[in-house]
Amino acid sequence: MTPTRSTLRIYDSAAREVRDFVPLVAGKASLYVCGLTVQSEPHVGHVRSGVNFDVLQRWLRHSGYETTFIRNVTDIDDKIVAKSEAAGRAWYEHAQIMHRELSKAYAALNVAPPTYEPLATGHIPEMLELIELLIERGHAYAAADGSGDVYFDVRSWKAYGELTGQAVEDMEAAADADPRGKRDPRDFALWKGAKPTEPATASWPSPWGRGRPGWHIECSAMAGKYLGPAFDIHGGGLDLRFPHHENEQAQSRAAGKPFAAYWMHNAWITTAGEKMSKSLGNSLTIPSVLQRFRGIELRYYLVSAHYRSHVEFSFDALEEAAVGFQRIEGFLARASAALGADQGWLATMPPEFTDAMNDDLGTPGAVAVLFDRVREGNTALAGNDTASVQRILGEVTLMLDVLGLNPADEAWGAPAGGDEKLHHAVDVLVKSLIDQRAAAREAKDWAAADAIRDQLKEAGVEIADSPSGPTWSVN
RNA sequence: GGUGGGUUGGCCGAGAGGCGAGGCAACGGACUGCAAAUCCGUGUACACGGGUUCAAAUCCCGUACCCACCUCCA
């Protein structure tokens, strides 16, 4: 085995190239990811970003970086207000219900919690502070129309457009946007004055009257609060590049903060060639997908594609992924059974896996290494090569842990005590049938033997003959 | 109009000048009483048209189609 010499390289979407990851502080990594606006049930697309950045978090930690990971939740915005009204409940109740759904979805996919998950509504003072600083520095202004709005002055910040490589002159002004008191149609709201039609609870006091934050300011304020004026990586979905991330960066830099050193954006999951948020229906919400597939299978499906590749979602593809993953689980089960308590603690991460992951989180290549090891492990198992099985099981487990795909991880909901008892009862019953079948086979009464196997299969119990005798499993 | 991305075998999905990632499916073989699982083997894939090169899926030019963003968006 050749030791790996690679270091982490990531595609920086601001530079539009793969760059070596050099943290601001040696040995540490700081990461900010735009989480979701909790306005409706999370679907597969929403959760992709959670899974992708969870893999990044795990890989950074595995690589030895002391990692601070902040992933926010936007719990106040126009859509939340509108949807809560439609649902007939308060905006904060609606936001919290959806937030709980999101947390459940993350948990079901073994998305590890970030270091901290700040809420926009919990950071109004920090946002006000930042807005005042921008006004002082001449990059923001309170609207002259008395609306209580405060806008960022795009023309005052010559670097505006740098993140997405656009010239201000080429940007279309929002067709739908109400220009209100804007000096330039491209100026964006830092603070939105309260309107009489909106719930009174959705506004906070400010120097410009009651109101609520604009969308972008929260991330600048929260990233600044928890990670400092400069931090390593900012992540989010591709659609956030503009305007959200462009505005975050403009506002932060205009306030004198260097902000993110690297930008990472995950690509889409589409359905029928369309962005998921446009396709309606609820068949793709996490709870409904989880009725058909296990969380670990869905996670495997997401992890097996590169985070910057578009994924065309289909249940057929998910089904294939699930079958592939079961191959890994089959090896784990056989290897564990063969080794008993004597499992491999001494394993080291395969260098090919490390190289793949260091190459801009090349999870597809990493998964290929995983399958290579599984095949080797199966061969070792067939040859009763216990030492190799032990080593390979250890390697496979390490790789799965980093990808968040270890079936033994308690996050997947290990069976509780009650299940143990049930398992024992079933085991005794099935074993007696297996004995009967063995007797029939001894007598070369194949019809009787197959009848028992079929009967068990009918009940969902699969019998597999192995050199060390038959085993059973429920599928 | 501006900006960015894509098109790879039956399917999913990597790669980025020479050597066919990997998975699923299919077919053949081994093992098995028969299966299942597992292992071994089998594929002349890179949207199209030109060009550069000893060598192109990969670089260049052009064409087609698809997608995203341009102040609601993972």
Coordinates of C-alpha atoms (C1' of nucleotides) in Angstrom, one line a residue:
Chain A
M1 CA 0.0 0.0 0.0
T2 CA 1.3 3.4 -0.9
P3 CA 0.7 6.1 1.7
T4 CA -1.4 8.8 0.5
R5 CA 0.2 12.1 -0.2
S6 CA -2.8 14.0 -1.3
T7 CA -4.3 17.0 0.5
L8 CA -7.8 18.2 0.3
R9 CA -8.6 20.1 -2.8
I10 CA -12.0 21.7 -3.4
Y11 CA -13.7 23.3 -6.2
D12 CA -14.1 26.9 -5.3
S13 CA -17.1 28.3 -7.2
A14 CA -15.9 31.8 -6.7
A15 CA -12.6 31.1 -8.4
R16 CA -14.3 28.5 -10.7
E17 CA -11.4 26.1 -10.2
V18 CA -10.2 23.4 -7.9
R19 CA -7.9 24.8 -5.2
D20 CA -5.9 23.3 -2.4
F21 CA -7.7 23.7 0.8
V22 CA -5.5 25.9 3.1
P23 CA -7.4 26.8 6.2
L24 CA -7.0 30.3 7.7
V25 CA -5.9 28.8 11.0
A26 CA -3.7 25.7 10.7
G27 CA -5.5 22.5 11.9
K28 CA -8.9 24.2 12.0
A29 CA -11.8 24.5 9.6
S30 CA -14.7 26.8 9.7
L31 CA -17.7 26.1 7.7
Y32 CA -21.0 28.0 7.1
V33 CA -23.8 26.4 5.1
C34 CA -27.1 28.1 4.2
G35 CA -29.7 25.7 5.6
L36 CA -33.3 25.9 4.7
T37 CA -36.2 28.3 4.9
V38 CA -38.6 26.3 6.9
Q39 CA -41.7 26.9 4.9
S40 CA -42.8 23.4 3.8
E41 CA -42.0 19.7 4.2
P42 CA -38.5 18.9 3.1
H43 CA -38.1 17.0 -0.2
V44 CA -35.2 15.0 -1.6
G45 CA -33.6 18.0 -3.2
H46 CA -33.5 20.0 0.1
V47 CA -31.9 17.2 1.9
R48 CA -29.1 16.7 -0.7
S49 CA -27.4 19.8 0.5
G50 CA -27.6 18.5 4.1
V51 CA -26.1 15.2 3.1
N52 CA -23.4 16.7 0.9
F53 CA -22.2 19.1 3.6
D54 CA -22.5 16.5 6.2
V55 CA -20.0 14.4 4.2
L56 CA -17.7 17.4 4.0
Q57 CA -18.0 17.9 7.7
R58 CA -17.2 14.3 8.4
W59 CA -14.3 14.3 6.0
L60 CA -12.8 17.5 7.5
R61 CA -13.0 16.0 10.9
H62 CA -11.6 12.7 9.7
S63 CA -8.7 14.6 8.1
G64 CA -7.8 16.0 11.5
Y65 CA -9.3 19.5 11.2
E66 CA -11.0 20.8 14.3
T67 CA -14.2 21.8 12.6
T68 CA -16.8 24.4 13.4
F69 CA -19.8 24.0 11.3
I70 CA -22.7 26.5 11.4
R71 CA -25.8 25.7 9.4
N72 CA -28.6 28.2 9.8
V73 CA -32.4 28.0 9.6
T74 CA -34.4 30.8 8.1
D75 CA -37.5 31.0 10.2
I76 CA -39.0 34.3 9.0
D77 CA -39.6 35.4 5.4
D78 CA -42.3 36.2 2.9
K79 CA -43.1 32.6 2.1
I80 CA -43.4 31.5 5.7
V81 CA -45.8 34.3 6.4
A82 CA -47.8 33.5 3.3
K83 CA -47.9 29.7 3.8
S84 CA -48.7 29.9 7.5
E85 CA -51.7 32.1 6.6
A86 CA -52.8 29.6 4.1
A87 CA -52.4 26.9 6.7
G88 CA -54.3 28.9 9.2
R89 CA -51.7 29.2 11.8
A90 CA -49.2 31.6 13.2
W91 CA -46.0 32.1 11.2
Y92 CA -43.9 31.0 14.1
E93 CA -45.9 27.9 14.7
H94 CA -45.7 27.0 11.0
A95 CA -41.9 27.7 10.9
Q96 CA -41.4 25.5 14.0
I97 CA -43.5 22.6 12.7
M98 CA -41.5 22.6 9.4
H99 CA -38.3 23.0 11.3
R100 CA -39.2 19.8 13.3
E101 CA -39.9 18.0 10.0
L102 CA -36.6 19.1 8.7
S103 CA -34.8 17.9 11.8
K104 CA -36.5 14.5 11.5
A105 CA -35.6 14.2 7.9
Y106 CA -31.9 15.0 8.7
A107 CA -32.0 12.5 11.5
A108 CA -33.5 9.8 9.2
L109 CA -30.6 10.3 6.8
N110 CA -27.9 10.4 9.5
V111 CA -27.0 14.0 8.8
A112 CA -25.0 14.8 11.8
P113 CA -25.9 18.0 13.6
P114 CA -23.8 21.0 13.0
T115 CA -21.8 22.7 15.8
Y116 CA -24.7 25.1 16.0
E117 CA -27.9 25.7 14.1
P118 CA -28.8 29.4 14.5
L119 CA -32.2 30.8 13.7
A120 CA -32.6 34.1 11.9
T121 CA -35.2 35.4 14.4
G122 CA -32.6 34.9 17.2
H123 CA -30.1 37.3 15.6
I124 CA -32.0 40.5 14.9
P125 CA -29.7 42.6 17.1
E126 CA -26.6 41.3 15.2
M127 CA -28.3 42.1 11.9
L128 CA -29.2 45.6 13.0
E129 CA -25.7 46.2 14.1
L130 CA -24.4 45.1 10.7
I131 CA -27.0 47.3 8.9
E132 CA -26.0 50.3 10.9
L133 CA -22.3 49.7 10.1
L134 CA -23.2 49.6 6.4
I135 CA -25.1 52.8 6.6
E136 CA -22.1 54.4 8.4
R137 CA -19.8 53.3 5.7
G138 CA -22.0 54.6 3.0
H139 CA -23.1 51.3 1.5
A140 CA -26.7 51.3 2.7
Y141 CA -29.5 53.8 3.1
A142 CA -32.9 54.1 4.6
A143 CA -35.5 54.5 2.0
A144 CA -36.7 58.1 1.5
D145 CA -40.3 57.1 1.1
G146 CA -40.9 56.5 4.8
S147 CA -41.5 52.8 4.3
G148 CA -38.9 51.9 6.9
D149 CA -37.0 49.8 4.4
V150 CA -33.2 49.9 4.3
Y151 CA -31.4 49.0 1.1
F152 CA -27.9 48.0 0.2
D153 CA -26.5 50.4 -2.3
V154 CA -25.2 48.2 -5.1
R155 CA -23.6 51.1 -6.9
S156 CA -21.5 52.0 -3.9
W157 CA -19.8 48.7 -3.9
K158 CA -17.7 48.4 -7.1
A159 CA -16.9 44.7 -6.5
Y160 CA -20.6 43.8 -6.7
G161 CA -21.1 40.8 -9.0
E162 CA -17.7 39.4 -8.3
L163 CA -18.9 36.1 -6.9
T164 CA -20.9 35.2 -9.9
G165 CA -18.9 37.1 -12.5
Q166 CA -21.6 39.4 -13.6
A167 CA -21.6 43.1 -14.4
V168 CA -24.2 45.2 -12.7
E169 CA -25.2 46.7 -16.0
D170 CA -26.1 43.3 -17.4
M171 CA -28.3 42.3 -14.5
E172 CA -32.0 42.4 -15.2
A173 CA -33.9 44.4 -12.6
A174 CA -36.4 42.2 -10.9
A175 CA -39.5 42.4 -13.0
D176 CA -41.8 41.7 -10.1
A177 CA -40.0 43.7 -7.4
D178 CA -41.8 46.7 -6.2
P179 CA -39.1 49.4 -6.4
R180 CA -40.5 51.2 -3.4
G181 CA -37.8 53.5 -2.2
K182 CA -34.8 52.0 -4.1
R183 CA -32.2 54.3 -5.7
D184 CA -31.4 51.5 -8.1
P185 CA -33.7 48.6 -9.0
R186 CA -30.8 46.2 -8.2
D187 CA -30.5 47.4 -4.6
F188 CA -31.6 44.8 -2.2
A189 CA -33.4 45.0 1.1
L190 CA -31.4 44.7 4.3
W191 CA -34.4 45.6 6.4
K192 CA -38.1 45.5 5.4
G193 CA -40.4 48.0 7.1
A194 CA -43.5 46.4 8.6
K195 CA -46.7 46.5 6.6
P196 CA -50.1 46.7 8.1
T197 CA -51.2 43.6 6.3
E198 CA -48.5 41.5 8.0
P199 CA -48.8 39.9 11.4
A200 CA -47.6 42.2 14.2
T201 CA -45.6 39.4 15.7
A202 CA -43.5 39.3 12.5
S203 CA -41.8 42.6 13.2
W204 CA -39.1 43.8 15.5
P205 CA -38.1 47.3 16.6
S206 CA -35.3 49.0 14.8
P207 CA -33.9 52.5 14.3
W208 CA -36.1 52.7 11.2
G209 CA -39.3 51.6 12.8
R210 CA -40.7 48.1 13.2
G211 CA -39.8 45.7 10.5
R212 CA -38.1 42.4 9.7
P213 CA -34.8 41.4 8.2
G214 CA -34.2 41.1 4.5
W215 CA -33.3 37.6 3.4
H216 CA -29.5 38.0 2.9
I217 CA -28.5 39.9 6.0
E218 CA -29.1 37.0 8.4
C219 CA -26.3 34.8 7.0
S220 CA -23.8 37.6 7.0
A221 CA -24.7 38.4 10.6
M222 CA -24.7 34.8 11.8
A223 CA -21.6 33.7 10.0
G224 CA -19.8 36.8 11.4
K225 CA -21.0 36.1 14.9
Y226 CA -20.0 32.4 15.1
L227 CA -17.1 32.2 12.7
G228 CA -15.7 35.7 12.8
P229 CA -15.1 38.2 10.0
A230 CA -13.1 35.7 7.9
F231 CA -13.8 32.0 7.7
D232 CA -12.9 29.1 5.5
I233 CA -15.8 27.6 3.5
H234 CA -19.3 28.8 2.7
G235 CA -21.7 26.3 1.2
G236 CA -25.2 26.0 -0.2
G237 CA -27.2 25.1 -3.2
L238 CA -26.4 26.3 -6.6
D239 CA -29.4 28.5 -6.9
L240 CA -28.2 30.5 -3.9
R241 CA -25.1 31.8 -5.7
F242 CA -27.1 34.7 -7.0
P243 CA -28.5 36.7 -5.5
H244 CA -28.2 35.3 -2.0
H245 CA -24.5 34.5 -1.8
E246 CA -23.5 37.5 -4.0
N247 CA -25.4 39.8 -1.6
E248 CA -24.0 38.1 1.5
Q249 CA -20.5 38.6 0.3
A250 CA -21.1 42.2 -0.9
Q251 CA -22.7 43.2 2.4
S252 CA -20.0 41.5 4.5
R253 CA -17.1 42.9 2.5
A254 CA -18.6 46.3 2.3
A255 CA -18.7 46.2 6.1
G256 CA -15.0 45.4 6.1
K257 CA -15.1 41.7 6.7
P258 CA -13.2 39.4 4.3
F259 CA -15.9 36.7 4.6
A260 CA -15.5 33.2 3.0
A261 CA -12.3 32.0 1.5
Y262 CA -13.9 29.2 -0.5
W263 CA -17.4 28.8 -1.9
M264 CA -18.9 25.4 -2.5
H265 CA -22.3 24.8 -4.2
N266 CA -24.1 21.6 -4.6
A267 CA -26.0 20.9 -7.8
W268 CA -29.6 20.0 -8.3
I269 CA -31.8 17.0 -8.0
T270 CA -34.3 17.2 -10.8
T271 CA -37.4 15.2 -11.5
A272 CA -38.6 14.7 -15.0
G273 CA -35.9 17.2 -16.1
E274 CA -37.2 19.9 -13.8
K275 CA -36.0 21.5 -10.7
M276 CA -37.7 19.8 -7.8
S277 CA -39.1 22.9 -6.2
K278 CA -41.2 23.4 -9.4
S279 CA -42.6 20.0 -9.5
L280 CA -45.5 19.7 -7.2
G281 CA -46.9 16.8 -5.4
N282 CA -45.6 15.3 -2.3
S283 CA -44.3 12.0 -3.5
L284 CA -40.8 13.3 -3.1
T285 CA -41.0 14.6 0.4
I286 CA -38.7 12.8 2.8
P287 CA -41.5 11.1 4.8
S288 CA -43.1 9.7 1.7
V289 CA -39.8 8.5 0.2
L290 CA -39.0 6.8 3.5
Q291 CA -42.1 4.8 3.2
R292 CA -40.5 3.1 0.3
F293 CA -36.8 3.1 1.1
R294 CA -34.7 3.1 4.2
G295 CA -32.9 6.3 5.1
I296 CA -29.6 4.6 4.6
E297 CA -30.5 3.6 1.1
L298 CA -31.6 7.1 0.2
R299 CA -28.4 8.5 1.7
Y300 CA -26.3 6.0 -0.3
Y301 CA -28.1 7.1 -3.4
L302 CA -27.2 10.7 -2.7
V303 CA -23.7 10.0 -1.7
S304 CA -22.9 7.9 -4.7
A305 CA -23.3 10.9 -7.0
H306 CA -20.8 13.7 -6.9
Y307 CA -22.1 16.8 -5.1
R308 CA -21.6 19.0 -8.2
S309 CA -23.4 16.7 -10.6
H310 CA -27.0 17.1 -11.4
V311 CA -29.0 14.1 -10.3
E312 CA -32.1 13.1 -12.2
F313 CA -34.1 11.5 -9.5
S314 CA -36.1 8.4 -10.2
F315 CA -37.4 5.6 -8.0
D316 CA -35.8 3.1 -10.4
A317 CA -32.4 4.6 -9.9
L318 CA -33.0 4.7 -6.1
E319 CA -34.0 1.0 -6.2
E320 CA -30.8 0.1 -8.0
A321 CA -28.8 2.1 -5.5
A322 CA -30.6 0.3 -2.7
V323 CA -29.7 -3.1 -4.2
G324 CA -26.1 -2.1 -4.6
F325 CA -26.0 -1.0 -1.0
Q326 CA -27.4 -4.3 0.2
R327 CA -24.4 -5.9 -1.3
I328 CA -22.3 -4.0 1.1
E329 CA -24.6 -4.9 4.0
G330 CA -24.4 -8.5 3.0
F331 CA -20.6 -8.5 3.3
L332 CA -20.8 -6.7 6.7
A333 CA -23.3 -9.3 8.0
R334 CA -21.2 -12.3 6.8
A335 CA -17.9 -10.8 7.9
S336 CA -19.3 -10.0 11.4
A337 CA -20.7 -13.4 11.7
A338 CA -17.5 -15.0 10.6
L339 CA -15.4 -13.0 13.0
G340 CA -17.7 -13.0 16.0
A341 CA -16.4 -10.6 18.6
D342 CA -13.0 -10.6 17.0
Q343 CA -13.5 -7.6 14.7
G344 CA -10.9 -5.4 13.1
W345 CA -9.9 -2.4 15.1
L346 CA -6.5 -2.0 13.5
A347 CA -7.7 -0.9 10.1
T348 CA -6.4 2.2 8.4
M349 CA -8.2 4.2 5.7
P350 CA -7.4 2.9 2.2
P351 CA -5.3 5.5 0.5
E352 CA -7.3 5.3 -2.7
F353 CA -10.3 6.3 -0.7
T354 CA -8.5 9.2 0.8
D355 CA -7.3 10.3 -2.6
A356 CA -10.8 10.2 -4.0
M357 CA -12.3 12.1 -1.1
N358 CA -9.5 14.7 -1.2
D359 CA -10.2 15.3 -4.8
D360 CA -13.1 17.7 -4.3
L361 CA -15.1 15.1 -2.2
G362 CA -15.0 12.5 -5.0
T363 CA -17.6 10.3 -3.4
P364 CA -18.3 8.3 -6.5
G365 CA -14.7 7.2 -6.7
A366 CA -14.7 6.6 -2.9
V367 CA -17.7 4.4 -3.3
A368 CA -15.9 2.4 -6.1
V369 CA -13.1 1.8 -3.6
L370 CA -15.7 0.6 -1.1
F371 CA -17.0 -2.0 -3.6
D372 CA -13.5 -3.1 -4.4
R373 CA -12.9 -3.8 -0.8
V374 CA -16.2 -5.6 -0.5
R375 CA -15.3 -7.9 -3.3
E376 CA -11.9 -8.7 -1.8
G377 CA -13.6 -9.3 1.5
N378 CA -16.1 -11.7 0.0
T379 CA -13.2 -13.6 -1.6
A380 CA -11.3 -13.7 1.7
L381 CA -14.5 -14.9 3.4
A382 CA -14.9 -17.7 0.9
G383 CA -11.2 -18.7 1.5
N384 CA -11.6 -18.5 5.3
D385 CA -8.8 -16.0 5.3
T386 CA -9.7 -14.5 8.7
A387 CA -6.9 -12.0 8.9
S388 CA -7.9 -10.5 5.6
V389 CA -11.6 -10.5 6.5
Q390 CA -10.7 -8.7 9.7
R391 CA -8.6 -6.1 8.0
I392 CA -11.1 -5.5 5.2
L393 CA -14.1 -5.3 7.5
G394 CA -12.2 -2.6 9.5
E395 CA -11.5 -0.7 6.3
V396 CA -15.0 -0.9 5.0
T397 CA -16.3 0.2 8.4
L398 CA -14.0 3.2 8.4
M399 CA -15.1 4.2 4.9
L400 CA -18.8 3.8 5.7
D401 CA -18.4 5.9 8.9
V402 CA -16.9 8.8 6.9
L403 CA -19.7 8.6 4.4
G404 CA -22.3 8.3 7.2
L405 CA -23.4 5.0 5.8
N406 CA -22.4 2.5 8.6
P407 CA -25.5 0.4 9.2
A408 CA -24.3 -0.3 12.7
D409 CA -24.4 3.5 13.5
E410 CA -27.0 4.0 16.2
A411 CA -28.4 6.9 14.2
W412 CA -30.2 4.4 12.0
G413 CA -32.1 3.2 15.0
A414 CA -30.6 0.1 16.4
P415 CA -33.1 -2.5 17.5
A416 CA -34.2 -2.0 21.0
G417 CA -34.5 -4.7 23.7
G418 CA -38.0 -5.7 22.7
D419 CA -36.8 -6.5 19.2
E420 CA -34.1 -8.7 20.7
K421 CA -36.7 -10.8 22.4
L422 CA -38.7 -11.0 19.3
H423 CA -35.7 -11.9 17.3
H424 CA -34.9 -14.7 19.7
A425 CA -38.4 -16.1 19.4
V426 CA -38.3 -16.0 15.6
D427 CA -34.9 -17.5 15.6
V428 CA -36.0 -20.5 17.6
L429 CA -39.0 -21.0 15.4
V430 CA -37.1 -20.6 12.2
K431 CA -34.3 -22.9 13.4
S432 CA -36.7 -25.7 14.0
L433 CA -37.9 -25.4 10.4
I434 CA -34.3 -25.2 9.2
D435 CA -33.7 -28.5 11.1
Q436 CA -36.7 -30.1 9.4
R437 CA -35.4 -28.9 6.1
A438 CA -32.0 -30.3 6.9
A439 CA -33.5 -33.7 7.7
A440 CA -35.4 -33.6 4.4
R441 CA -32.3 -32.8 2.5
E442 CA -30.5 -35.6 4.3
A443 CA -33.2 -37.9 3.0
K444 CA -32.8 -36.3 -0.5
D445 CA -36.5 -35.3 -0.2
W446 CA -36.0 -32.1 -2.3
A447 CA -39.7 -31.4 -2.6
A448 CA -40.1 -31.3 1.2
A449 CA -37.0 -29.3 1.7
D450 CA -38.0 -26.7 -0.9
A451 CA -41.5 -26.5 0.5
I452 CA -40.0 -25.4 3.8
R453 CA -37.8 -22.9 2.1
D454 CA -40.8 -21.5 0.1
Q455 CA -43.0 -21.4 3.2
L456 CA -40.4 -19.3 5.0
K457 CA -39.9 -17.1 2.0
E458 CA -43.6 -16.5 2.0
A459 CA -43.3 -15.2 5.5
G460 CA -40.4 -12.9 4.4
V461 CA -37.6 -15.1 5.8
E462 CA -34.8 -16.0 3.4
I463 CA -32.8 -19.1 3.8
A464 CA -29.3 -19.1 2.5
D465 CA -27.0 -22.2 2.5
S466 CA -23.4 -21.4 3.3
P467 CA -20.4 -23.7 3.9
S468 CA -21.0 -23.2 7.7
G469 CA -24.6 -24.2 7.4
P470 CA -27.9 -22.4 6.6
T471 CA -28.6 -18.8 7.8
W472 CA -31.7 -16.8 7.8
S473 CA -32.6 -13.2 7.4
V474 CA -35.7 -11.1 7.1
N475 CA -35.8 -8.8 4.2
Chain B
rG1 C1' -30.1 40.1 -23.5
rG2 C1' -26.2 38.6 -19.5
rU3 C1' -23.8 34.5 -16.6
rG4 C1' -22.9 29.5 -15.7
rG5 C1' -23.5 24.1 -16.4
rG6 C1' -24.7 19.7 -19.1
rU7 C1' -25.2 15.7 -23.3
rU8 C1' -20.7 9.0 -21.6
rG9 C1' -22.8 1.6 -22.9
rG10 C1' -29.7 -1.4 -21.8
rC11 C1' -29.8 1.8 -17.0
rC12 C1' -27.3 4.7 -13.0
rG13 C1' -22.9 7.1 -12.8
rA14 C1' -17.2 8.6 -12.7
rG15 C1' -13.0 10.2 -15.6
rA16 C1' -10.5 14.7 -18.5
rG17 C1' -4.9 13.6 -24.4
rG18 C1' -2.5 7.1 -24.9
rC19 C1' -4.0 2.2 -20.5
rG20 C1' -12.5 0.6 -20.5
rA21 C1' -13.8 3.8 -12.3
rG22 C1' -17.6 1.4 -10.1
rG23 C1' -22.7 -0.3 -9.4
rC24 C1' -27.4 -2.4 -11.5
rA25 C1' -29.3 -5.4 -15.4
rA26 C1' -28.0 -9.1 -19.3
rC27 C1' -25.1 -13.4 -20.9
rG28 C1' -21.5 -17.6 -20.0
rG29 C1' -18.7 -20.3 -16.2
rA30 C1' -17.5 -22.0 -10.9
rC31 C1' -20.1 -23.4 -6.3
rU32 C1' -25.2 -25.7 -5.1
rG33 C1' -29.7 -31.5 -5.1
rC34 C1' -32.0 -26.9 -7.2
rA35 C1' -31.8 -22.0 -5.7
rA36 C1' -30.0 -17.6 -3.2
rA37 C1' -25.6 -15.3 -1.9
rU38 C1' -20.5 -15.1 -3.6
rC39 C1' -16.5 -15.4 -7.1
rC40 C1' -14.5 -15.5 -12.3
rG41 C1' -15.3 -14.0 -17.3
rU42 C1' -18.1 -11.3 -21.4
rG43 C1' -19.3 -4.7 -23.7
rU44 C1' -15.3 -2.2 -29.4
rA45 C1' -19.9 4.1 -24.5
rC46 C1' -18.6 9.1 -24.7
rA47 C1' -24.8 14.5 -28.8
rC48 C1' -23.3 16.0 -34.1
rG49 C1' -19.8 18.1 -37.9
rG50 C1' -15.0 19.8 -38.7
rG51 C1' -9.9 20.6 -36.9
rU52 C1' -5.1 20.1 -33.8
rU53 C1' -2.0 15.7 -32.6
rC54 C1' 2.0 9.9 -33.6
rA55 C1' -2.5 9.5 -30.3
rA56 C1' -9.0 13.0 -28.7
rA57 C1' -14.6 10.9 -24.8
rU58 C1' -10.7 14.3 -23.1
rC59 C1' -7.9 20.2 -26.5
rC60 C1' -9.8 23.9 -30.5
rC61 C1' -13.8 25.8 -33.8
rG62 C1' -18.8 25.3 -35.2
rU63 C1' -23.9 23.0 -34.7
rA64 C1' -28.0 20.9 -32.1
rC65 C1' -30.6 19.8 -27.8
rC66 C1' -31.3 20.2 -22.4
rC67 C1' -30.8 22.8 -17.7
rA68 C1' -29.9 26.6 -14.0
rC69 C1' -29.4 31.7 -12.2
rC70 C1' -30.4 37.2 -13.3
rU71 C1' -33.4 39.7 -6.3
rC72 C1' -39.0 33.5 -3.9
rC73 C1' -35.5 29.0 -4.3
rA74 C1' -31.2 23.2 -1.6

